[in-house]
CSV table of C-alpha atoms in Angstrom, one decimal:
chain,number,residue,atom,x,y,z
A,60,MET,CA,-32.5,9.8,12.0
A,61,LYS,CA,-30.5,7.5,14.1
A,62,VAL,CA,-28.1,5.9,11.3
A,63,ALA,CA,-26.0,2.5,11.5
A,64,ILE,CA,-22.9,2.1,8.9
A,65,TYR,CA,-21.4,-1.6,9.9
A,66,ASN,CA,-18.8,-2.8,8.2
A,67,ARG,CA,-16.8,-5.5,9.4
A,68,PHE,CA,-13.1,-5.3,8.0
A,69,LEU,CA,-13.1,-1.2,9.5
A,70,GLN,CA,-10.0,-1.9,11.5
A,71,SER,CA,-8.3,-2.9,7.7
A,72,MET,CA,-8.6,0.6,7.0
A,73,GLY,CA,-8.8,0.2,3.1
A,74,GLY,CA,-10.5,2.0,-0.4
A,75,GLY,CA,-13.7,-0.5,1.4
A,76,GLU,CA,-13.6,1.3,4.9
A,77,ARG,CA,-12.9,4.7,3.4
A,78,HIS,CA,-16.4,4.3,1.8
A,79,SER,CA,-18.1,3.5,4.4
A,80,SER,CA,-16.5,6.1,6.6
A,81,MET,CA,-16.9,8.5,4.4
A,82,LEU,CA,-21.2,8.4,3.9
A,83,ALA,CA,-20.7,8.3,7.5
A,84,GLN,CA,-18.9,11.7,7.2
A,85,LEU,CA,-21.5,13.1,5.2
A,86,LEU,CA,-24.8,11.8,6.9
A,87,ALA,CA,-23.5,13.5,10.4
A,88,ASP,CA,-22.4,16.1,8.7
A,89,GLN,CA,-26.3,16.7,7.3
A,90,GLY,CA,-27.5,16.5,11.1
A,91,HIS,CA,-28.4,12.6,11.4
A,92,GLU,CA,-27.2,10.6,15.0
A,93,VAL,CA,-24.4,8.1,13.3
A,94,ASP,CA,-23.2,5.1,14.9
A,95,LEU,CA,-20.4,3.6,12.2
A,96,VAL,CA,-20.6,-0.2,13.3
A,97,GLY,CA,-16.9,-2.4,14.2
A,98,HIS,CA,-16.0,-5.2,16.3
A,99,VAL,CA,-12.4,-4.4,16.6
A,100,ASP,CA,-11.7,-0.7,18.3
A,101,VAL,CA,-8.3,1.0,16.5
A,102,GLY,CA,-9.3,4.3,17.5
A,103,LYS,CA,-11.7,6.9,16.2
A,104,GLU,CA,-9.0,8.8,15.8
A,105,ILE,CA,-6.6,6.5,14.3
A,106,LEU,CA,-9.4,5.6,11.6
A,107,ALA,CA,-9.8,8.9,10.7
A,108,ASP,CA,-6.2,9.9,10.3
A,109,HIS,CA,-5.6,7.0,8.1
A,110,LEU,CA,-8.5,7.5,6.5
A,111,GLY,CA,-8.2,11.2,5.8
A,112,LEU,CA,-11.2,12.1,7.0
A,113,ASN,CA,-13.2,14.3,9.7
A,114,LEU,CA,-15.1,11.8,11.6
A,115,GLY,CA,-15.7,14.3,14.5
A,116,LYS,CA,-19.5,14.0,14.4
A,117,VAL,CA,-19.8,10.1,13.8
A,118,SER,CA,-19.7,7.8,17.2
A,119,LEU,CA,-17.4,4.5,17.1
A,120,ARG,CA,-20.4,1.8,18.1
A,121,ILE,CA,-18.0,-1.5,19.0
A,122,VAL,CA,-19.5,-4.2,19.8
A,123,PRO,CA,-18.3,-8.3,19.9
A,124,ASP,CA,-18.3,-10.4,16.9
A,125,ARG,CA,-20.8,-12.9,18.0
A,126,GLY,CA,-22.3,-13.4,14.1
A,127,GLU,CA,-24.8,-11.7,11.6
A,128,PRO,CA,-27.5,-13.2,13.7
A,129,GLN,CA,-26.7,-10.1,16.2
A,130,VAL,CA,-26.0,-8.1,13.9
A,131,ALA,CA,-29.6,-8.6,12.6
A,132,ARG,CA,-30.9,-8.3,16.1
A,133,LEU,CA,-28.7,-4.6,16.3
A,134,SER,CA,-30.2,-2.9,13.7
A,135,ALA,CA,-33.2,-3.5,14.7
A,136,GLU,CA,-32.3,-0.2,16.9
A,137,TYR,CA,-31.8,2.2,13.5
A,138,GLU,CA,-34.1,4.1,11.7
A,139,LEU,CA,-31.8,3.6,8.0
A,140,PHE,CA,-29.0,0.8,8.2
A,141,ILE,CA,-26.5,0.7,5.7
A,142,ASN,CA,-24.5,-2.7,5.8
A,143,ALA,CA,-21.1,-1.7,3.9
A,144,SER,CA,-19.7,-5.2,5.0
A,145,TYR,CA,-17.8,-7.5,1.8
A,146,MET,CA,-20.1,-10.4,1.8
A,147,SER,CA,-22.0,-10.1,4.3
A,148,ARG,CA,-25.1,-12.3,4.8
A,149,VAL,CA,-27.0,-10.0,7.2
A,150,ARG,CA,-30.8,-10.1,7.2
A,151,ALA,CA,-31.4,-6.6,8.5
A,152,GLN,CA,-34.5,-5.4,10.4
A,153,GLY,CA,-33.9,-1.8,10.7
A,154,ALA,CA,-36.8,0.6,9.7
A,155,ARG,CA,-34.7,0.7,6.7
A,156,ASN,CA,-31.7,-0.7,5.2
A,157,LEU,CA,-29.5,-0.5,2.6
A,158,TYR,CA,-26.8,-2.8,1.0
A,159,LEU,CA,-23.2,-1.3,0.3
A,160,CYS,CA,-21.4,-3.6,-2.7
A,161,TYR,CA,-17.9,-3.9,-3.2
A,162,PHE,CA,-19.0,-7.1,-5.6
A,163,PRO,CA,-21.2,-9.7,-4.8
A,164,THR,CA,-18.7,-12.3,-4.7
A,165,PRO,CA,-20.2,-16.0,-4.8
A,166,PHE,CA,-19.2,-17.2,-0.5
A,167,ASP,CA,-18.1,-20.6,-2.7
A,168,HIS,CA,-15.5,-18.6,-5.2
A,169,ASP,CA,-12.3,-20.3,-2.7
A,170,LEU,CA,-13.9,-23.7,-2.8
A,171,ALA,CA,-12.3,-26.6,-5.2
A,172,PRO,CA,-14.7,-27.4,-7.6
A,173,TRP,CA,-15.8,-30.5,-6.3
A,174,ARG,CA,-16.3,-29.0,-2.9
A,175,ARG,CA,-18.8,-26.4,-4.7
A,176,ARG,CA,-20.4,-29.1,-6.9
A,177,LEU,CA,-21.2,-30.9,-2.8
A,178,VAL,CA,-22.4,-26.9,-1.9
A,179,ARG,CA,-25.0,-26.9,-4.7
A,180,LEU,CA,-25.6,-31.0,-3.6
A,181,LEU,CA,-26.3,-30.7,0.2
A,182,SER,CA,-26.5,-26.9,1.3
A,183,ARG,CA,-29.9,-26.1,1.5
A,184,HIS,CA,-30.4,-29.8,3.4
A,185,VAL,CA,-27.5,-28.6,5.5
A,186,ARG,CA,-29.0,-25.1,6.2
A,187,GLN,CA,-32.1,-26.7,7.5
A,188,ALA,CA,-30.4,-28.2,10.4
A,189,LYS,CA,-31.4,-26.8,13.9
A,190,PRO,CA,-28.1,-24.6,15.3
A,191,GLY,CA,-25.2,-26.3,17.4
A,192,VAL,CA,-22.2,-24.4,17.0
A,193,VAL,CA,-24.2,-21.0,15.9
A,194,GLY,CA,-21.0,-19.7,14.5
A,195,TRP,CA,-17.3,-18.7,14.0
A,196,ASN,CA,-15.9,-15.3,15.2
A,197,LEU,CA,-13.1,-13.7,14.6
A,198,GLY,CA,-9.7,-15.2,15.1
A,199,TRP,CA,-10.0,-18.6,12.3
A,200,TYR,CA,-8.3,-19.1,9.5
A,201,PRO,CA,-11.0,-21.0,6.4
A,202,PRO,CA,-10.5,-24.8,7.4
A,203,ASP,CA,-7.9,-26.7,6.1
A,204,GLN,CA,-9.3,-30.4,4.7
A,205,GLY,CA,-6.7,-33.6,5.5
A,206,ARG,CA,-7.4,-37.1,4.4
A,207,ARG,CA,-8.6,-38.2,8.7
A,208,ARG,CA,-10.0,-35.0,9.6
A,209,THR,CA,-11.0,-31.4,9.6
A,210,VAL,CA,-9.5,-28.8,11.1
A,211,VAL,CA,-9.7,-24.9,11.7
A,212,TRP,CA,-6.4,-22.8,13.2
A,213,THR,CA,-6.4,-20.1,15.8
A,214,SER,CA,-4.6,-16.8,14.6
A,215,GLY,CA,-3.5,-16.4,18.6
A,216,ARG,CA,-7.0,-15.5,19.8
A,217,ALA,CA,-10.4,-16.9,18.5
A,218,GLY,CA,-13.8,-16.6,19.5
A,219,LEU,CA,-17.2,-19.8,18.8
A,220,GLN,CA,-20.6,-17.8,19.1
A,221,LEU,CA,-22.6,-20.3,21.1
A,222,PRO,CA,-26.5,-20.5,21.6
A,223,PRO,CA,-28.3,-20.1,25.2
A,224,GLY,CA,-30.0,-22.0,27.2
A,225,GLU,CA,-28.9,-24.4,30.3
A,226,SER,CA,-25.2,-26.0,31.2
A,227,LYS,CA,-24.1,-27.2,27.7
A,228,HIS,CA,-20.9,-29.0,26.9
A,229,VAL,CA,-18.9,-28.3,23.9
A,230,ALA,CA,-16.4,-30.6,23.0
A,231,PHE,CA,-13.8,-30.5,20.4
A,232,GLU,CA,-10.8,-32.2,19.5
A,233,LEU,CA,-7.2,-29.8,19.9
A,234,GLY,CA,-3.5,-30.3,18.2
A,235,ARG,CA,-1.0,-28.0,16.3
A,236,PRO,CA,0.4,-30.5,14.0
A,237,GLY,CA,3.9,-28.9,12.6
A,238,ALA,CA,4.7,-26.8,15.7
A,239,PRO,CA,8.2,-27.0,17.2
A,240,ALA,CA,6.5,-27.2,20.5
A,241,PRO,CA,3.1,-27.9,22.3
A,242,ALA,CA,1.2,-24.5,23.6
A,243,GLU,CA,-1.4,-23.7,27.0
A,244,VAL,CA,-4.7,-22.3,25.8
A,245,THR,CA,-6.2,-20.6,27.9
A,246,VAL,CA,-10.2,-21.1,27.4
A,247,SER,CA,-12.8,-18.9,28.4
A,248,HIS,CA,-15.8,-18.3,28.7
A,249,GLU,CA,-17.8,-14.8,28.3
A,250,GLY,CA,-14.5,-13.5,29.8
A,251,ARG,CA,-14.0,-15.6,32.3
A,252,GLU,CA,-11.6,-18.0,32.8
A,253,LEU,CA,-13.0,-21.5,31.7
A,254,ALA,CA,-10.4,-24.5,31.6
A,255,ARG,CA,-6.1,-24.1,30.6
A,256,LEU,CA,-5.6,-27.1,28.3
A,257,GLN,CA,-2.4,-28.1,26.3
A,258,ALA,CA,-2.1,-28.2,22.7
A,259,SER,CA,0.2,-30.9,21.5
A,260,ALA,CA,2.3,-30.9,18.8
A,261,ASP,CA,2.6,-34.5,17.7
A,262,GLN,CA,-1.6,-35.3,17.7
A,263,PHE,CA,-4.9,-34.5,19.1
A,264,ARG,CA,-6.3,-34.9,22.0
A,265,ARG,CA,-10.6,-34.9,22.7
A,266,HIS,CA,-11.4,-32.1,25.8
A,267,GLU,CA,-15.3,-31.2,26.6
A,268,LEU,CA,-16.5,-28.8,28.7
A,269,VAL,CA,-19.5,-27.7,30.4
A,270,LEU,CA,-20.5,-24.5,29.8
A,271,PRO,CA,-22.5,-22.6,33.0
A,272,SER,CA,-26.0,-21.3,31.7
A,273,SER,CA,-27.1,-18.1,29.7
A,274,ARG,CA,-30.1,-16.5,28.3
A,275,GLN,CA,-28.5,-15.3,25.4
A,276,GLU,CA,-25.6,-16.8,22.4
A,277,ARG,CA,-22.5,-16.4,24.5
A,278,GLU,CA,-18.7,-16.7,23.3
A,279,LEU,CA,-16.6,-19.0,24.2
A,280,VAL,CA,-12.8,-17.9,23.1
A,281,PHE,CA,-9.3,-19.6,22.7
A,282,GLU,CA,-5.3,-18.0,23.0
A,283,SER,CA,-2.4,-19.2,23.1
A,284,ASP,CA,0.7,-17.8,21.5
A,285,THR,CA,1.7,-18.0,18.1
A,286,PHE,CA,4.0,-19.9,15.6
A,287,VAL,CA,4.7,-19.2,11.7
A,288,PRO,CA,4.7,-22.2,10.0
A,289,GLY,CA,8.2,-21.5,7.2
A,290,PRO,CA,9.0,-19.8,4.3
A,291,SER,CA,5.8,-21.5,2.1
A,292,ASP,CA,3.1,-21.0,4.9
A,293,GLN,CA,3.5,-17.4,6.3
A,294,ARG,CA,0.1,-17.7,9.0
A,295,THR,CA,0.2,-16.7,12.2
A,296,LEU,CA,-0.8,-19.9,13.7
A,297,GLY,CA,-2.2,-20.8,17.6
A,298,VAL,CA,-3.9,-24.1,17.9
A,299,ALA,CA,-5.6,-26.1,15.5
A,300,VAL,CA,-9.7,-27.4,16.5
A,301,SER,CA,-11.3,-30.5,15.0
A,302,ARG,CA,-14.2,-32.4,15.5
A,303,LEU,CA,-16.3,-29.9,17.0
A,304,ARG,CA,-19.7,-29.8,17.9
A,305,MET,CA,-22.2,-29.7,20.9
A,306,ALA,CA,-21.8,-33.1,23.3
A,307,ASP,CA,-25.6,-32.7,24.7
A,308,ALA,CA,-27.0,-32.1,21.6
A,309,ARG,CA,-29.2,-34.7,19.8
A,310,TRP,CA,-27.4,-36.0,17.1
A,311,GLU,CA,-28.4,-34.7,13.5
A,312,LEU,CA,-27.2,-35.2,10.3
A,313,ARG,CA,-27.4,-32.6,8.8
A,314,ARG,CA,-26.3,-30.1,11.9
A,315,TRP,CA,-23.2,-32.9,12.5
A,316,ALA,CA,-22.3,-32.0,8.4
A,317,GLY,CA,-22.3,-28.1,8.9
A,318,GLU,CA,-20.3,-28.3,12.1
A,319,ARG,CA,-17.7,-31.1,10.2
A,320,PHE,CA,-17.6,-29.4,7.2
A,321,PRO,CA,-18.1,-25.9,7.7
A,322,TRP,CA,-17.8,-25.2,3.6
A,323,LEU,CA,-20.9,-27.0,2.8
A,324,LEU,CA,-22.8,-24.1,4.3
A,325,ARG,CA,-21.5,-21.5,1.8
A,326,ASP,CA,-24.5,-21.1,-0.2
A,327,PRO,CA,-24.1,-18.5,-2.9
A,328,ARG,CA,-27.5,-19.2,-4.1
A,329,ASP,CA,-28.6,-18.6,-0.6
A,330,LEU,CA,-29.8,-15.0,-1.4
A,331,GLU,CA,-32.3,-14.2,1.5
A,332,PHE,CA,-31.1,-11.6,3.5
A,333,LEU,CA,-31.2,-9.4,0.5
A,334,GLU,CA,-35.0,-9.8,0.7
A,335,SER,CA,-34.6,-7.1,4.1
A,336,TYR,CA,-32.9,-4.3,2.0
A,337,GLU,CA,-34.6,-2.1,-0.3
A,338,ARG,CA,-31.9,-0.7,-2.5
A,339,VAL,CA,-28.6,-2.7,-3.3
A,340,LEU,CA,-25.4,0.7,-3.8
A,341,ALA,CA,-22.6,-0.6,-5.9
A,342,ASN,CA,-19.2,0.7,-6.1
A,343,SER,CA,-18.7,1.2,-10.0
A,344,GLN,CA,-20.8,0.1,-13.2
A,345,PHE,CA,-19.1,-2.9,-13.3
A,346,THR,CA,-20.5,-4.2,-9.6
A,347,ARG,CA,-24.2,-3.3,-11.0
A,348,THR,CA,-23.5,-5.4,-14.0
A,349,TRP,CA,-22.2,-8.2,-11.8
A,350,ILE,CA,-24.9,-7.7,-9.1
A,351,ARG,CA,-28.0,-8.1,-12.0
A,352,ARG,CA,-26.2,-11.1,-13.4
A,353,LEU,CA,-25.0,-12.9,-9.6
A,354,TRP,CA,-27.8,-11.6,-7.4
A,355,GLY,CA,-31.2,-10.5,-9.6
A,356,VAL,CA,-31.5,-7.1,-8.6
A,357,ASP,CA,-30.8,-3.9,-9.9
A,358,SER,CA,-28.7,-1.3,-8.0
A,359,ASP,CA,-27.5,2.5,-7.6
A,360,VAL,CA,-24.0,3.5,-8.6
A,361,LEU,CA,-22.2,5.5,-5.6
A,362,PHE,CA,-18.4,5.7,-6.5
A,363,PRO,CA,-15.9,5.6,-3.8
A,364,PRO,CA,-14.8,9.2,-3.2
A,365,ILE,CA,-11.1,10.1,-4.0
A,366,ARG,CA,-8.9,12.9,-2.2
A,367,THR,CA,-8.5,14.1,-5.2
A,368,LYS,CA,-7.8,18.4,-3.4
A,369,ASP,CA,-4.6,16.0,-1.8
A,370,LEU,CA,-3.1,15.2,-4.6
A,371,GLN,CA,-1.4,17.7,-6.4
A,372,PRO,CA,0.8,17.1,-9.9
A,373,GLY,CA,4.7,17.4,-9.0
A,374,THR,CA,7.8,18.4,-11.3
A,375,LYS,CA,7.9,14.6,-13.4
A,376,ALA,CA,10.1,12.1,-14.0
A,377,ARG,CA,11.1,9.8,-16.8
A,378,ARG,CA,8.9,7.1,-14.1
A,379,ILE,CA,6.8,4.9,-14.6
A,380,LEU,CA,4.4,3.9,-11.5
A,381,THR,CA,2.0,1.0,-10.3
A,382,VAL,CA,0.9,0.4,-7.3
A,383,GLY,CA,-1.3,-2.4,-5.8
A,384,ARG,CA,-0.9,-5.1,-2.6
A,385,PHE,CA,1.5,-7.5,-3.5
A,386,ILE,CA,-1.0,-11.0,-4.0
A,387,ALA,CA,0.4,-14.3,-5.5
A,388,PRO,CA,-1.6,-15.3,-9.0
A,389,GLY,CA,-4.2,-17.5,-7.3
A,390,HIS,CA,-4.8,-16.2,-3.7
A,391,GLY,CA,-7.1,-13.7,-5.0
A,392,HIS,CA,-7.2,-10.0,-6.3
A,393,SER,CA,-3.7,-10.3,-7.8
A,394,LYS,CA,-1.9,-7.2,-8.7
A,395,LYS,CA,0.1,-9.1,-11.7
A,396,GLN,CA,3.2,-7.1,-10.3
A,397,LEU,CA,5.7,-9.9,-10.8
A,398,GLU,CA,4.0,-9.7,-15.3
A,399,GLN,CA,4.5,-5.7,-15.2
A,400,VAL,CA,8.3,-6.1,-13.5
A,401,ARG,CA,8.6,-9.0,-17.0
A,402,ALA,CA,6.9,-6.7,-19.3
A,403,PHE,CA,9.2,-3.4,-18.6
A,404,GLY,CA,12.5,-5.6,-18.1
A,405,GLN,CA,11.7,-6.4,-22.4
A,406,MET,CA,11.4,-3.5,-22.9
A,407,VAL,CA,14.7,-1.7,-21.3
A,408,ARG,CA,16.2,-4.6,-23.5
A,409,ASP,CA,14.7,-3.7,-26.6
A,410,GLY,CA,15.9,0.1,-26.4
A,411,GLY,CA,14.4,3.4,-26.2
A,412,LEU,CA,13.7,3.6,-23.0
A,413,ASP,CA,16.9,6.0,-21.8
A,414,GLY,CA,16.1,7.1,-18.5
A,415,TRP,CA,13.1,5.7,-18.0
A,416,GLU,CA,12.3,3.6,-14.6
A,417,LEU,CA,9.9,1.9,-13.1
A,418,HIS,CA,8.6,2.2,-9.4
A,419,VAL,CA,6.3,-0.8,-7.7
A,420,VAL,CA,4.6,0.1,-4.8
A,421,GLY,CA,2.1,-2.0,-2.5
A,422,GLY,CA,1.3,-3.7,0.9
A,423,CYS,CA,2.6,-7.2,1.7
A,424,GLU,CA,1.2,-9.2,4.1
A,425,PRO,CA,3.3,-12.2,5.6
A,426,ALA,CA,1.8,-14.8,3.5
A,427,HIS,CA,3.2,-13.7,0.6
A,428,ARG,CA,6.5,-12.4,0.9
A,429,PRO,CA,7.4,-15.3,-1.2
A,430,TYR,CA,6.0,-13.7,-4.1
A,431,LEU,CA,7.0,-10.2,-3.5
A,432,ALA,CA,11.0,-11.7,-3.7
A,433,GLU,CA,10.0,-13.4,-7.0
A,434,VAL,CA,8.9,-9.7,-8.3
A,435,GLU,CA,12.2,-8.8,-6.4
A,436,ARG,CA,14.0,-11.0,-8.2
A,437,ALA,CA,12.7,-10.5,-11.5
A,438,ALA,CA,13.8,-6.3,-11.2
A,439,GLN,CA,17.6,-7.2,-10.3
A,440,GLY,CA,19.7,-5.4,-13.0
A,441,LEU,CA,16.9,-4.0,-13.9
A,442,PRO,CA,16.0,-0.1,-13.8
A,443,VAL,CA,13.5,-0.5,-11.2
A,444,SER,CA,12.2,0.1,-7.2
A,445,ILE,CA,10.5,-2.3,-4.9
A,446,HIS,CA,8.2,0.0,-2.1
A,447,ALA,CA,6.7,-3.2,0.2
A,448,ASN,CA,4.8,-1.8,2.9
A,449,ALA,CA,6.3,2.2,2.0
A,450,PRO,CA,4.5,4.6,3.8
A,451,ARG,CA,1.3,7.2,2.8
A,452,THR,CA,4.1,10.3,2.1
A,453,LEU,CA,6.0,8.3,-0.2
A,454,VAL,CA,3.4,6.9,-2.0
A,455,GLU,CA,2.0,10.2,-2.5
A,456,GLU,CA,5.7,11.7,-3.3
A,457,LEU,CA,5.9,9.1,-5.9
A,458,PHE,CA,2.3,9.8,-7.2
A,459,ALA,CA,3.0,13.5,-7.6
A,460,THR,CA,6.5,13.2,-9.4
A,461,SER,CA,5.6,9.5,-11.7
A,462,SER,CA,5.0,10.4,-15.4
A,463,VAL,CA,2.8,7.0,-17.0
A,464,PHE,CA,0.5,4.8,-14.5
A,465,TRP,CA,0.2,0.8,-15.0
A,466,VAL,CA,-2.6,-1.1,-14.0
A,467,ALA,CA,-2.6,-5.3,-15.3
A,468,THR,CA,-5.2,-6.4,-12.3
A,469,GLY,CA,-6.7,-9.6,-14.6
A,470,LEU,CA,-4.8,-9.8,-17.1
A,471,GLY,CA,-4.5,-13.7,-18.3
A,472,GLU,CA,-8.1,-14.0,-15.9
A,473,ASP,CA,-11.6,-14.9,-17.5
A,474,GLU,CA,-13.9,-12.3,-16.4
A,475,GLU,CA,-16.7,-15.1,-17.1
A,476,ALA,CA,-14.8,-17.3,-14.7
A,477,ALA,CA,-13.6,-15.0,-12.1
A,478,PRO,CA,-15.1,-11.5,-11.7
A,479,TRP,CA,-13.9,-10.9,-8.6
A,480,VAL,CA,-9.9,-10.8,-9.1
A,481,PHE,CA,-10.2,-7.9,-12.0
A,482,GLU,CA,-10.7,-4.2,-10.2
A,483,HIS,CA,-14.2,-3.5,-9.3
A,484,PHE,CA,-13.4,0.0,-9.6
A,485,GLY,CA,-9.9,1.4,-9.6
A,486,ILE,CA,-9.2,4.1,-6.6
A,487,THR,CA,-5.0,4.3,-7.0
A,488,THR,CA,-5.9,4.7,-10.7
A,489,VAL,CA,-8.1,7.8,-9.9
A,490,GLU,CA,-5.7,8.9,-7.5
A,491,ALA,CA,-2.6,8.9,-9.9
A,492,MET,CA,-4.7,10.6,-12.7
A,493,ALA,CA,-5.3,13.6,-9.6
A,494,ALA,CA,-1.8,13.2,-9.5
A,495,GLY,CA,-0.7,14.0,-13.2
A,496,CYS,CA,0.2,10.9,-13.9
A,497,VAL,CA,-0.8,9.7,-18.2
A,498,PRO,CA,-2.4,6.6,-16.9
A,499,VAL,CA,-2.1,3.1,-19.4
A,500,VAL,CA,-4.0,0.7,-17.7
A,501,ILE,CA,-5.7,-2.5,-18.7
A,502,ASP,CA,-8.8,-2.8,-20.7
A,503,LYS,CA,-11.2,-4.4,-17.9
A,504,ALA,CA,-13.5,-4.2,-15.2
A,505,GLY,CA,-13.9,-0.9,-13.5
A,506,GLN,CA,-10.8,0.5,-15.2
A,507,ARG,CA,-12.9,1.0,-18.6
A,508,GLU,CA,-15.6,3.8,-16.2
A,509,ILE,CA,-12.2,6.3,-15.7
A,510,VAL,CA,-10.4,6.2,-18.5
A,511,ARG,CA,-11.6,7.4,-21.7
A,512,HIS,CA,-9.1,6.5,-24.1
A,513,GLY,CA,-7.1,8.9,-26.3
A,514,THR,CA,-8.5,11.5,-23.7
A,515,ASP,CA,-7.0,11.0,-20.5
A,516,GLY,CA,-4.8,8.3,-21.2
A,517,TYR,CA,-4.9,4.3,-22.6
A,518,ARG,CA,-6.1,1.2,-22.1
A,519,TRP,CA,-4.5,-1.8,-23.2
A,520,THR,CA,-5.7,-5.8,-23.6
A,521,THR,CA,-2.1,-7.3,-24.6
A,522,LEU,CA,1.6,-6.7,-23.1
A,523,ALA,CA,2.4,-5.9,-26.7
A,524,GLU,CA,-0.2,-2.9,-26.4
A,525,LEU,CA,1.3,-2.4,-23.2
A,526,GLU,CA,4.4,-1.6,-25.0
A,527,ALA,CA,3.5,0.8,-27.4
A,528,LEU,CA,1.3,2.6,-25.8
A,529,THR,CA,3.8,3.3,-23.0
A,530,ARG,CA,6.7,4.0,-26.0
A,531,MET,CA,4.6,6.4,-27.8
A,532,VAL,CA,3.6,7.9,-24.3
A,533,ALA,CA,6.9,7.9,-23.4
A,534,ASP,CA,9.0,10.0,-26.7
A,535,ASP,CA,6.2,12.6,-26.7
A,536,GLU,CA,6.4,14.9,-24.0
A,537,ARG,CA,3.4,17.5,-25.3
A,538,LEU,CA,0.9,14.6,-25.7
A,539,ARG,CA,1.8,13.5,-22.0
A,540,ALA,CA,1.2,16.6,-21.1
A,541,ARG,CA,-2.0,17.2,-22.7
A,542,LEU,CA,-3.2,13.7,-21.2
A,543,ALA,CA,-2.2,14.6,-17.8
A,544,ALA,CA,-3.8,17.8,-17.7
A,545,SER,CA,-7.2,15.8,-19.0
A,546,ALA,CA,-6.3,12.8,-16.7
A,547,VAL,CA,-6.6,15.7,-13.4
A,548,GLU,CA,-9.8,17.1,-15.0
A,549,ARG,CA,-11.1,13.5,-15.6
A,550,ALA,CA,-10.4,13.0,-12.0
A,551,GLY,CA,-12.5,15.1,-10.4
A,552,ASP,CA,-15.3,13.2,-11.5
A,553,PHE,CA,-14.6,10.5,-8.0
A,554,SER,CA,-14.3,13.7,-5.5
A,555,GLU,CA,-15.6,13.4,-2.6
A,556,GLU,CA,-17.8,16.8,-3.7
A,557,ALA,CA,-18.7,14.7,-6.6
A,558,PHE,CA,-19.2,11.7,-4.2
A,559,ALA,CA,-21.5,14.3,-1.8
A,560,THR,CA,-23.6,15.0,-4.9
A,561,ARG,CA,-24.0,11.4,-5.9
A,562,TRP,CA,-25.6,10.1,-2.9
A,563,ARG,CA,-27.6,13.1,-2.3
A,564,GLU,CA,-29.7,12.2,-6.0
A,565,ILE,CA,-29.6,8.2,-4.1
A,566,ALA,CA,-31.4,9.7,-1.2
A,567,ALA,CA,-33.8,11.9,-2.8
A,568,ASP,CA,-34.6,9.2,-4.7
A,569,LEU,CA,-35.7,7.1,-1.6
A,570,GLY,CA,-37.1,10.1,0.4
A,571,ILE,CA,-34.4,10.1,3.1
A,572,ARG,CA,-33.8,13.9,4.0
């Protein structure tokens, strides 16, 4: 059977990418012809090595990112198409189609409340417009709304997807507000240089370009030097594009609104894409519950495959470990490192934790360095070590030598208002358990499915409970040993072997050989 597994963010090589790539490996091992489809060529060997997989029987198919309509057309080439892209709305056209969902995050979740109200009021009408500019490909930041204009920044190289047809005129305004200097912008059409423009740092200038005729959708690419605005804004910015439109298209209010305010198209009620999939797969029971609530469909649970065999308990130290990316609260999936460091500091000051230390591990992108600095300031004078962007070898060493594992994601958050900021599953929790760490984790979301309270570790709801349970585990070596042994055994329920068994059950139910 010819199979495609599509993951738009394959190059990020995170937990979701391992989930989808492991499925590709499994299907290829079963004798299917499998393409792992993405948009950025990171190299199959690099991808396999980073994810700890054997992709020798899998083909890596890299296609230009020209929007979801093109991916939909590509899916028609396959007997089985599996969409494993976070927040994707591709209307699949394969002979059979499955959707692997990491969480059904509403498409307007990051908009201001007044914008969400406008989306619900106007989006249906705006979406009925005939397309002008078809879509924004890779390389763009979310729109910045100012008093006079909405601007969309490139990250140095960004592409626009434009409609096919006769020669067309595309108009836009180009600028670089806040930049230390102007920049030269190379504009290319279908790989050929079309124009060289100047982006001024003090004003926007209007440009109009003539595009050659084309029988297919085409891409217009903007390339320029980049700069970082400052400590409070660590984005890598190229140039700002504003008031983009097809100059020779018949003016239509609905299309103008969609082009001027692209966030109006992000309607969470637009779920027609789901009709093209015969089954949705969820990465946890928590995700399954919210798929039912937000999308109105049921799903099958396919837990992520965890490399439990690669993680073995070592000589344990008096060490508490927490692992997760450094993300400031209010900017997404915050792991609450600052709250954990402060809680540990209070425990140290209260006494009774002689010799214990806290290690905080996580990746950090430039935009979140101010938050990392705040965590580091809170750790000063405490037995706390911060490991930002640590190599995998150090992470595995800390897993093996730590005795207790903390998770606080979702602390102080409202699950009903924003369930997407919680741990949808908890891959690092399973990894820590496989290495013999006793989990002391927040009693929310995916953690409830992993840690059996009092059997493998403990779950808490308040920082006072976190302190009491951590002290209990720290003070009783026999209790730690019993819980750690159970945690190692429990981690096996989420192993790669368990993943393969569960997939075979789902495939049999679907009638997939």
